Structures are given as structure tokens and as C-alpha cells.
Amino acid sequence: MKKTSKRKQAEHIHPDHSSEIIRVRRIIGQLEGVEKMIIDRRYCPQILQQVKAATSAMNALKMEILKKHLSECLSESARSGNYSKLIEQVLEIVQTQIKAK
């Protein structure tokens, strides 16, 4: 699959993700809490529970950004009738997320 150039990405108007800043700040707080728990040598299952909460919050953030991308960014390709480009973009996202695991 072709990589989209930085220049092409810059030409596209990306959705506003400012509402996700609250989520990001909450996640940062959770991670700081995990760090403190580790420093304080807290019970491992308690630390793991907080890591799980932070991971769930990250997954929710990822899904929200993905929803916006699919509904706003990729709809441009659909409107232009360039379905092969649309499919390529969706497959690139899926491939990237599978590699991240």
C-alpha cells in the first residue's frame, strides 16, 4: 500500500479533536497514578487494575479518533467516488492497528 505523503495529509482539513483533550488528560492522570503506585510499591494486582483502566481509556480514545476519521476524513474519498482509495485508506488503518498489538 502507498504511504500518504505528509504534504497530502496537510492539504486535507482534519477534524477537530479538541474534545479528546479531556480524555488525554485523564489518561495522563491515570498513568501518573500508576507511576506513583509503582514508586510506593503497591500490591501488584492493584497496579494491574489501574493499568487496565488506563489501557481501556486509551482504547476508547483510539475508537473516538477512528470514528471521526472514518466519518469525516474518509467520507471525502467516498464523495469523490474514489472507492479504491477509500478501501486502501481503511486497510492501511486496520493494518496499522493490528501491528500495534
mmCIF file of C-alpha atoms in Angstrom:
data_model
loop_
_atom_site.group_PDB
_atom_site.id
_atom_site.type_symbol
_atom_site.label_atom_id
_atom_site.label_comp_id
_atom_site.label_asym_id
_atom_site.label_seq_id
_atom_site.Cartn_x
_atom_site.Cartn_y
_atom_site.Cartn_z
ATOM 1 C CA MET A 1 0.000 0.000 0.000
ATOM 2 C CA LYS A 2 1.138 3.502 -0.743
ATOM 3 C CA LYS A 3 2.001 5.757 2.136
ATOM 4 C CA THR A 4 0.159 9.065 2.110
ATOM 5 C CA SER A 5 2.662 11.871 1.964
ATOM 6 C CA LYS A 6 2.829 14.407 4.776
ATOM 7 C CA ARG A 7 2.075 17.090 2.208
ATOM 8 C CA LYS A 8 -1.143 15.384 1.070
ATOM 9 C CA GLN A 9 -2.212 14.942 4.686
ATOM 10 C CA ALA A 10 -1.551 18.628 5.370
ATOM 11 C CA GLU A 11 -3.778 19.643 2.434
ATOM 12 C CA HIS A 12 -6.728 17.802 3.954
ATOM 13 C CA ILE A 13 -8.623 19.598 6.714
ATOM 14 C CA HIS A 14 -8.595 17.259 9.676
ATOM 15 C CA PRO A 15 -11.422 17.032 12.219
ATOM 16 C CA ASP A 16 -11.307 18.881 15.492
ATOM 17 C CA HIS A 17 -10.087 16.556 18.231
ATOM 18 C CA SER A 18 -10.126 19.155 20.994
ATOM 19 C CA SER A 19 -12.872 17.236 22.806
ATOM 20 C CA GLU A 20 -10.434 14.345 23.162
ATOM 21 C CA ILE A 21 -8.045 16.514 25.170
ATOM 22 C CA ILE A 22 -10.108 15.809 28.303
ATOM 23 C CA ARG A 23 -9.643 12.076 27.711
ATOM 24 C CA VAL A 24 -5.918 12.522 27.143
ATOM 25 C CA ARG A 25 -5.540 14.482 30.376
ATOM 26 C CA ARG A 26 -7.491 11.835 32.278
ATOM 27 C CA ILE A 27 -5.233 9.128 30.831
ATOM 28 C CA ILE A 28 -2.151 11.111 31.806
ATOM 29 C CA GLY A 29 -3.537 11.316 35.347
ATOM 30 C CA GLN A 30 -4.132 7.563 35.361
ATOM 31 C CA LEU A 31 -0.587 6.889 34.200
ATOM 32 C CA GLU A 32 0.820 9.240 36.813
ATOM 33 C CA GLY A 33 -1.221 7.283 39.362
ATOM 34 C CA VAL A 34 0.294 4.028 38.102
ATOM 35 C CA GLU A 35 3.752 5.556 38.400
ATOM 36 C CA LYS A 36 3.044 6.587 41.995
ATOM 37 C CA MET A 37 1.719 3.125 42.815
ATOM 38 C CA ILE A 38 4.914 1.570 41.460
ATOM 39 C CA ILE A 39 7.090 4.010 43.409
ATOM 40 C CA ASP A 40 5.055 3.303 46.556
ATOM 41 C CA ARG A 41 5.474 -0.446 45.933
ATOM 42 C CA ARG A 42 1.745 -1.091 45.985
ATOM 43 C CA TYR A 43 0.234 -4.550 45.664
ATOM 44 C CA CYS A 44 0.708 -5.844 42.083
ATOM 45 C CA PRO A 45 -2.992 -6.614 41.382
ATOM 46 C CA GLN A 46 -3.872 -3.018 42.341
ATOM 47 C CA ILE A 47 -1.291 -1.696 39.883
ATOM 48 C CA LEU A 48 -2.536 -4.058 37.194
ATOM 49 C CA GLN A 49 -6.106 -2.856 37.740
ATOM 50 C CA GLN A 50 -5.008 0.746 37.172
ATOM 51 C CA VAL A 51 -3.016 -0.254 34.077
ATOM 52 C CA LYS A 52 -6.152 -1.985 32.767
ATOM 53 C CA ALA A 53 -8.175 1.193 33.360
ATOM 54 C CA ALA A 54 -5.597 3.308 31.506
ATOM 55 C CA THR A 55 -5.489 0.800 28.651
ATOM 56 C CA SER A 56 -9.289 0.868 28.377
ATOM 57 C CA ALA A 57 -9.221 4.666 28.332
ATOM 58 C CA MET A 58 -6.597 4.616 25.557
ATOM 59 C CA ASN A 59 -8.710 2.189 23.529
ATOM 60 C CA ALA A 60 -11.756 4.434 23.945
ATOM 61 C CA LEU A 61 -9.689 7.427 22.784
ATOM 62 C CA LYS A 62 -8.439 5.462 19.785
ATOM 63 C CA MET A 63 -12.006 4.451 18.846
ATOM 64 C CA GLU A 64 -13.261 8.036 19.089
ATOM 65 C CA ILE A 65 -10.487 9.301 16.823
ATOM 66 C CA LEU A 66 -11.076 6.398 14.429
ATOM 67 C CA LYS A 67 -14.822 7.181 14.275
ATOM 68 C CA LYS A 68 -14.076 10.788 13.388
ATOM 69 C CA HIS A 69 -11.568 9.729 10.775
ATOM 70 C CA LEU A 70 -13.970 7.292 9.153
ATOM 71 C CA SER A 71 -16.935 9.661 9.225
ATOM 72 C CA GLU A 72 -15.176 12.892 8.304
ATOM 73 C CA CYS A 73 -11.847 12.245 6.607
ATOM 74 C CA LEU A 74 -12.651 9.164 4.572
ATOM 75 C CA SER A 75 -16.052 10.467 3.528
ATOM 76 C CA GLU A 76 -14.126 12.858 1.254
ATOM 77 C CA SER A 77 -12.888 9.864 -0.780
ATOM 78 C CA ALA A 78 -16.393 8.408 -0.826
ATOM 79 C CA ARG A 79 -17.906 11.685 -2.056
ATOM 80 C CA SER A 80 -15.367 11.852 -4.861
ATOM 81 C CA GLY A 81 -16.312 8.303 -5.871
ATOM 82 C CA ASN A 82 -12.742 7.135 -5.362
ATOM 83 C CA TYR A 83 -13.697 3.887 -3.656
ATOM 84 C CA SER A 84 -10.378 2.176 -4.335
ATOM 85 C CA LYS A 85 -8.621 4.977 -2.429
ATOM 86 C CA LEU A 86 -11.197 4.698 0.358
ATOM 87 C CA ILE A 87 -10.640 0.941 0.675
ATOM 88 C CA GLU A 88 -6.857 1.463 0.614
ATOM 89 C CA GLN A 89 -7.097 4.017 3.434
ATOM 90 C CA VAL A 90 -9.301 1.775 5.587
ATOM 91 C CA LEU A 91 -6.988 -1.195 5.056
ATOM 92 C CA GLU A 92 -3.982 0.942 5.980
ATOM 93 C CA ILE A 93 -5.662 1.923 9.262
ATOM 94 C CA VAL A 94 -6.593 -1.675 10.051
ATOM 95 C CA GLN A 95 -3.084 -2.884 9.226
ATOM 96 C CA THR A 96 -1.529 -0.205 11.433
ATOM 97 C CA GLN A 97 -3.776 -1.108 14.355
ATOM 98 C CA ILE A 98 -3.119 -4.832 14.012
ATOM 99 C CA LYS A 99 0.657 -4.209 14.059
ATOM 100 C CA ALA A 100 0.254 -2.095 17.202
ATOM 101 C CA LYS A 101 -0.874 -5.108 19.225
#
